[in-house]
């Protein structure tokens, strides 16, 4: 670190040398200033009235100079003073500019092209849900939703599944733990179907009712190529005066043609659900093989060579259900249906494993963008 030496000689050469050493130190120091506190230290070291380098130069060089050297020394001291002031000033703008540059780097440069985030794609299952919902919207249906964590009452009892009825077993229910102290109807579970939203809706609406209910449901199915413990259903419900099974068939036949093309055909076969009577399963002609059961000389896998694909459960709302919601079954009638959106998406997009929908591999999902 530079300190001001006493001058032993006041010859021009000696003065030049002393000034040169001082200037070199000054030059080195002002350039090294990086921030405000370093700048203050630098300024004080050189300019402080007490013990600053300039003061020392004044004391040790000028005051101590013999009379005949005073003029020459005085001139140089003035020059040094100017240079020190200059350097302090330059050091200040140096660190301020540096800070300014950093600020500019952090700031948004609106002339840069910008970071383009990859556009997301609608998930194929959600896309299918939206398509199905819009088919029914076009028929005048409105959309309702309900909770995924449901009570036993809405998932089962109000849908005419009596306690201990064997039909409950077909639903592979996932129960919420620690509910044993509650009465059965209040116990919580993950809804196994969207049908509980039928009850929740008719509780607060009067006929005529035309609703579709999309949503996730859960069942205790081990995951494999065609099963997932979480999947999606779309429920439909129409209640009005004089609704008949023909309305059910006509509505669903129209919906399948809207979804799969005008050559799609539908077929109904008897089934059982506690909350519909009569109940049916609806098949749609296989839109992969066109109902022939064959793809060229190969057997058609999606329809297992039958030419038909089972696509939903449906039926006329069981009069017992109206009893739970204070509708008069002598005055109103209706139909309901429920379909699995994931299954339909699998068929539509020729996906061979339902797990692909849910394990979040972008390489799979971006194909639907
Ligand atoms: N909720 C039934 C199921 O999950 C499907 C269904 C809905 C059947 C509406 C009839 C009427 O299997």
XYZ file of C-alpha atoms and ligand atoms in Angstrom:
381
model
C 0.000 0.000 0.000
C 1.385 3.397 -1.022
C 2.535 5.795 1.688
C 3.885 9.311 1.169
C 7.660 9.303 1.621
C 9.688 12.210 2.961
C 11.730 13.780 0.219
C 15.462 13.622 0.681
C 16.179 15.634 -2.428
C 14.217 18.299 -4.272
C 15.896 17.992 -7.650
C 13.625 17.818 -10.675
C 14.569 14.175 -11.166
C 13.796 13.340 -7.530
C 10.480 15.209 -7.677
C 9.561 13.499 -10.964
C 10.250 10.105 -9.444
C 8.236 10.791 -6.306
C 5.289 12.115 -8.326
C 5.501 9.165 -10.700
C 5.256 6.637 -7.845
C 2.316 8.492 -6.345
C 0.487 8.642 -9.675
C 1.001 4.942 -10.322
C -0.554 4.195 -6.926
C -3.444 6.552 -7.585
C -4.076 4.999 -10.999
C -4.104 1.495 -9.596
C -6.360 2.369 -6.715
C -9.100 4.294 -8.493
C -9.538 1.553 -11.055
C -10.006 -1.060 -8.359
C -13.034 0.661 -6.812
C -16.051 -1.618 -7.132
C -18.758 -0.243 -4.915
C -19.823 2.666 -2.830
C -18.028 1.681 0.360
C -14.775 1.028 -1.494
C -15.183 4.379 -3.177
C -15.657 6.168 0.150
C -12.572 4.485 1.561
C -10.609 5.458 -1.535
C -11.809 9.057 -1.370
C -10.981 9.383 2.323
C -7.572 7.768 1.946
C -6.595 10.371 -0.620
C -8.597 13.442 0.343
C -9.321 13.357 4.074
C -8.170 16.592 5.696
C -6.599 14.664 8.505
C -4.041 12.111 7.360
C -5.289 12.003 3.774
C -2.541 11.468 1.197
C -3.028 14.971 -0.199
C -2.612 16.465 3.274
C 0.524 14.420 3.768
C 1.908 15.461 0.403
C 1.254 19.025 1.450
C 2.955 18.550 4.817
C 5.825 16.272 3.852
C 6.654 17.706 0.435
C 5.531 21.315 0.235
C 5.837 22.561 3.789
C 9.140 20.746 4.201
C 10.556 22.093 0.947
C 13.453 24.539 1.066
C 12.502 28.042 -0.042
C 13.951 27.805 -3.561
C 12.128 24.526 -4.291
C 8.738 25.703 -3.001
C 7.504 26.970 -6.362
C 8.314 23.786 -8.249
C 6.915 21.591 -5.479
C 3.810 23.783 -5.166
C 3.107 23.398 -8.880
C 3.360 19.633 -8.677
C 1.246 19.432 -5.550
C -1.486 21.402 -7.341
C -1.303 19.003 -10.264
C -1.502 16.038 -7.910
C -4.503 17.570 -6.175
C -6.293 17.949 -9.486
C -5.465 14.396 -10.450
C -6.669 12.996 -7.133
C -9.963 14.873 -7.442
C -10.283 13.632 -10.970
C -9.627 10.042 -9.972
C -12.101 10.169 -7.111
C -14.687 11.417 -9.560
C -13.854 8.779 -12.143
C -13.825 5.996 -9.569
C -17.310 7.049 -8.560
C -18.697 6.894 -12.072
C -16.846 3.616 -12.612
C -18.653 1.742 -9.859
C -21.955 3.480 -10.572
C -21.768 2.505 -14.233
C -20.889 -1.021 -13.280
C -23.960 -1.137 -11.046
C -25.957 0.458 -13.814
C -24.848 -2.218 -16.236
C -25.900 -4.898 -13.778
C -29.311 -3.273 -13.420
C -29.633 -3.182 -17.183
C -28.738 -6.867 -17.407
C -31.421 -7.779 -14.872
C -34.024 -5.597 -16.490
C -36.246 -6.673 -19.348
C -34.673 -5.868 -22.663
C -37.705 -5.464 -24.843
C -35.587 -5.707 -27.973
C -34.652 -9.338 -27.230
C -36.741 -12.023 -28.945
C -38.041 -13.345 -25.609
C -38.422 -16.810 -24.170
C -41.073 -18.775 -25.936
C -42.821 -21.161 -23.591
C -43.922 -24.341 -25.299
C -47.644 -24.249 -25.944
C -49.514 -26.783 -23.868
C -52.010 -29.117 -25.437
C -55.386 -30.071 -24.108
C -55.114 -33.478 -22.465
C -56.703 -36.122 -24.707
C -59.103 -37.229 -21.973
C -60.179 -33.676 -21.160
C -60.514 -33.002 -24.884
C -62.808 -36.012 -25.172
C -64.800 -34.856 -22.134
C -65.255 -31.442 -23.733
C -66.358 -32.971 -27.019
C -68.935 -35.185 -25.334
C -70.181 -32.347 -23.145
C -70.581 -30.065 -26.150
C -72.674 -32.662 -27.987
C -75.118 -32.543 -25.087
C -74.874 -28.790 -24.685
C -76.074 -28.540 -28.266
C -79.115 -30.568 -27.212
C -79.874 -28.032 -24.469
C -78.197 -29.791 -21.565
C -76.364 -27.766 -18.940
C -73.271 -28.803 -16.988
C -73.200 -29.671 -13.298
C -70.339 -30.753 -11.094
C -70.099 -32.244 -7.637
C -67.568 -33.286 -4.991
C -65.100 -36.106 -5.567
C -65.117 -36.946 -1.852
C -68.677 -38.025 -1.318
C -70.824 -39.408 1.461
C -72.136 -42.939 1.450
C -75.600 -41.386 1.228
C -75.103 -39.710 -2.144
C -72.843 -42.347 -3.666
C -75.064 -45.258 -2.638
C -78.116 -44.846 -0.437
C -79.975 -42.130 -2.332
C -79.213 -44.041 -5.527
C -81.169 -46.964 -4.161
C -78.187 -49.074 -3.082
C -79.450 -50.262 0.309
C -76.796 -50.882 3.012
C -75.179 -54.297 2.514
C -76.720 -54.654 -0.936
C -74.437 -56.769 -3.140
C -74.507 -54.124 -5.908
C -72.218 -52.017 -3.711
C -69.522 -54.628 -4.178
C -69.442 -54.026 -7.927
C -68.180 -50.506 -7.294
C -64.825 -51.398 -5.658
C -65.092 -48.400 -3.372
C -62.135 -46.577 -1.862
C -63.244 -45.487 1.614
C -61.787 -42.595 3.576
C -60.163 -43.932 6.762
C -61.371 -43.188 10.288
C -65.100 -42.827 9.531
C -66.298 -45.709 11.681
C -67.754 -43.521 14.422
C -70.135 -41.811 11.981
C -73.519 -43.176 10.941
C -73.069 -45.107 7.693
C -74.761 -42.543 5.456
C -72.345 -39.809 6.570
C -69.170 -41.801 6.028
C -66.886 -40.389 3.394
C -65.547 -42.184 0.352
C -64.146 -41.360 -3.050
C -67.133 -41.304 -5.366
C -67.167 -44.398 -7.537
C -69.320 -42.768 -10.201
C -70.730 -39.354 -11.121
C -74.287 -40.514 -10.358
C -74.322 -38.883 -6.860
C -74.385 -35.524 -8.652
C -77.758 -36.557 -10.106
C -79.127 -36.522 -6.568
C -77.318 -33.318 -5.580
C -78.743 -31.582 -8.639
C -82.334 -32.734 -8.402
C -82.306 -31.747 -4.721
C -81.954 -28.137 -5.759
C -83.687 -28.074 -9.164
C -87.219 -28.750 -10.298
C -88.049 -30.587 -13.540
C -87.569 -30.170 -16.433
C -83.964 -31.217 -15.938
C -81.363 -31.849 -18.605
C -77.838 -32.023 -17.269
C -74.486 -33.583 -17.986
C -71.989 -34.172 -15.203
C -68.331 -34.628 -16.099
C -65.822 -35.532 -13.413
C -63.232 -37.843 -11.945
C -64.206 -40.995 -10.096
C -62.157 -43.564 -8.185
C -62.305 -47.302 -7.790
C -60.053 -49.789 -6.097
C -58.825 -51.277 -9.375
C -55.149 -52.113 -9.689
C -53.716 -50.155 -12.614
C -53.259 -52.076 -15.868
C -53.662 -51.347 -19.582
C -57.408 -50.863 -19.282
C -57.890 -49.936 -15.604
C -56.910 -46.922 -13.569
C -57.914 -46.262 -9.943
C -58.888 -42.764 -11.140
C -60.833 -42.231 -14.304
C -63.403 -39.889 -15.836
C -67.122 -40.243 -16.283
C -69.779 -38.201 -17.965
C -73.190 -38.623 -16.488
C -76.394 -37.495 -18.115
C -79.831 -36.962 -16.630
C -83.084 -35.856 -18.198
C -86.237 -35.595 -16.084
C -89.497 -34.188 -17.378
C -93.083 -35.218 -18.012
C -93.519 -38.122 -20.443
C -89.873 -39.030 -20.927
C -89.685 -42.533 -22.292
C -87.105 -45.139 -23.170
C -87.419 -43.987 -26.784
C -86.107 -40.567 -25.755
C -83.161 -42.281 -24.099
C -82.394 -44.315 -27.206
C -82.865 -41.419 -29.586
C -80.718 -39.061 -27.526
C -77.865 -41.507 -27.123
C -78.016 -42.653 -30.729
C -77.782 -39.033 -31.837
C -74.885 -38.392 -29.444
C -72.911 -41.376 -30.779
C -73.422 -40.238 -34.365
C -72.269 -36.751 -33.393
C -69.195 -38.194 -31.679
C -68.170 -40.995 -33.998
C -69.716 -40.072 -37.329
C -73.114 -40.595 -38.932
C -72.455 -44.244 -39.737
C -72.251 -45.158 -36.031
C -75.041 -47.491 -34.902
C -76.165 -48.249 -31.368
C -77.498 -51.353 -29.670
C -78.955 -51.797 -26.198
C -78.919 -54.878 -24.035
C -80.443 -55.418 -20.599
C -78.352 -54.707 -17.553
C -78.770 -53.776 -13.904
C -78.200 -50.617 -11.894
C -80.016 -50.039 -8.592
C -81.010 -46.511 -9.620
C -82.411 -47.239 -13.081
C -85.249 -49.525 -14.112
C -85.111 -50.824 -16.733
C -81.337 -50.603 -17.121
C -79.260 -51.163 -20.201
C -75.761 -51.259 -21.534
C -75.324 -49.471 -24.779
C -73.017 -50.719 -27.496
C -71.830 -48.630 -30.390
C -70.750 -50.159 -33.673
C -66.972 -50.386 -33.686
C -65.656 -47.261 -35.366
C -62.279 -48.893 -35.852
C -63.503 -51.758 -38.057
C -66.884 -50.264 -38.942
C -68.690 -53.129 -37.220
C -67.139 -55.914 -39.270
C -64.894 -57.255 -36.502
C -61.980 -57.309 -38.954
C -59.290 -54.892 -40.075
C -58.333 -56.209 -43.473
C -57.354 -59.785 -42.785
C -56.471 -58.991 -39.119
C -58.959 -59.422 -36.289
C -60.133 -56.077 -34.791
C -58.813 -55.864 -31.257
C -60.748 -52.931 -29.746
C -64.103 -54.656 -30.295
C -62.690 -58.147 -29.741
C -63.947 -59.028 -33.235
C -67.575 -58.532 -32.215
C -68.066 -55.334 -34.221
C -69.540 -53.683 -31.091
C -68.011 -51.671 -28.296
C -69.688 -51.320 -24.928
C -69.686 -47.652 -24.156
C -72.092 -46.756 -21.373
C -74.630 -47.772 -18.766
C -78.066 -46.227 -18.816
C -81.703 -46.634 -17.938
C -84.935 -45.014 -16.831
C -84.568 -43.362 -13.431
C -85.904 -45.817 -10.831
C -89.057 -44.426 -9.134
C -87.411 -45.232 -5.781
C -84.821 -42.519 -6.505
C -87.556 -39.878 -6.865
C -88.641 -40.818 -3.349
C -85.301 -39.577 -2.018
C -85.701 -36.158 -3.603
C -89.417 -35.450 -3.304
C -90.313 -35.790 -6.950
C -93.648 -37.381 -7.759
C -92.901 -40.484 -9.876
C -96.492 -40.406 -11.123
C -95.899 -37.002 -12.693
C -92.317 -37.131 -13.904
C -90.070 -39.656 -15.557
C -86.531 -39.531 -16.845
C -83.491 -41.311 -18.066
C -79.872 -41.366 -16.994
C -76.656 -42.572 -18.500
C -73.016 -42.708 -17.547
C -70.006 -43.236 -19.772
C -66.282 -43.552 -19.239
C -64.469 -40.723 -21.005
C -61.066 -42.415 -20.773
C -62.343 -45.504 -22.551
C -63.811 -43.393 -25.306
C -60.525 -41.448 -25.615
C -58.607 -44.735 -25.828
C -60.813 -45.869 -28.691
C -60.854 -42.513 -30.450
C -57.087 -42.099 -30.415
C -56.089 -45.748 -30.703
C -54.177 -45.665 -27.412
C -53.311 -49.134 -26.159
C -52.696 -48.392 -22.479
C -54.838 -46.163 -20.228
C -51.787 -45.544 -18.002
C -50.296 -43.377 -20.750
C -52.979 -40.813 -20.024
C -51.935 -40.366 -16.426
C -48.188 -40.850 -16.089
C -47.472 -37.413 -17.514
C -44.973 -38.253 -20.246
C -44.836 -35.111 -22.380
C -43.689 -37.102 -25.425
C -47.034 -38.900 -25.322
C -49.173 -35.895 -24.476
C -47.683 -33.498 -27.022
C -48.904 -35.713 -29.834
C -52.361 -34.348 -29.133
C -51.278 -30.699 -29.466
N -73.075 -44.922 -12.590
C -73.013 -46.102 -13.403
C -71.605 -46.671 -13.345
O -70.732 -46.041 -12.874
C -73.367 -45.815 -14.832
C -74.774 -45.368 -15.009
C -75.090 -44.016 -14.949
C -75.797 -46.284 -15.219
C -76.399 -43.605 -15.105
C -77.097 -45.886 -15.400
C -77.371 -44.531 -15.342
O -71.366 -47.775 -13.764
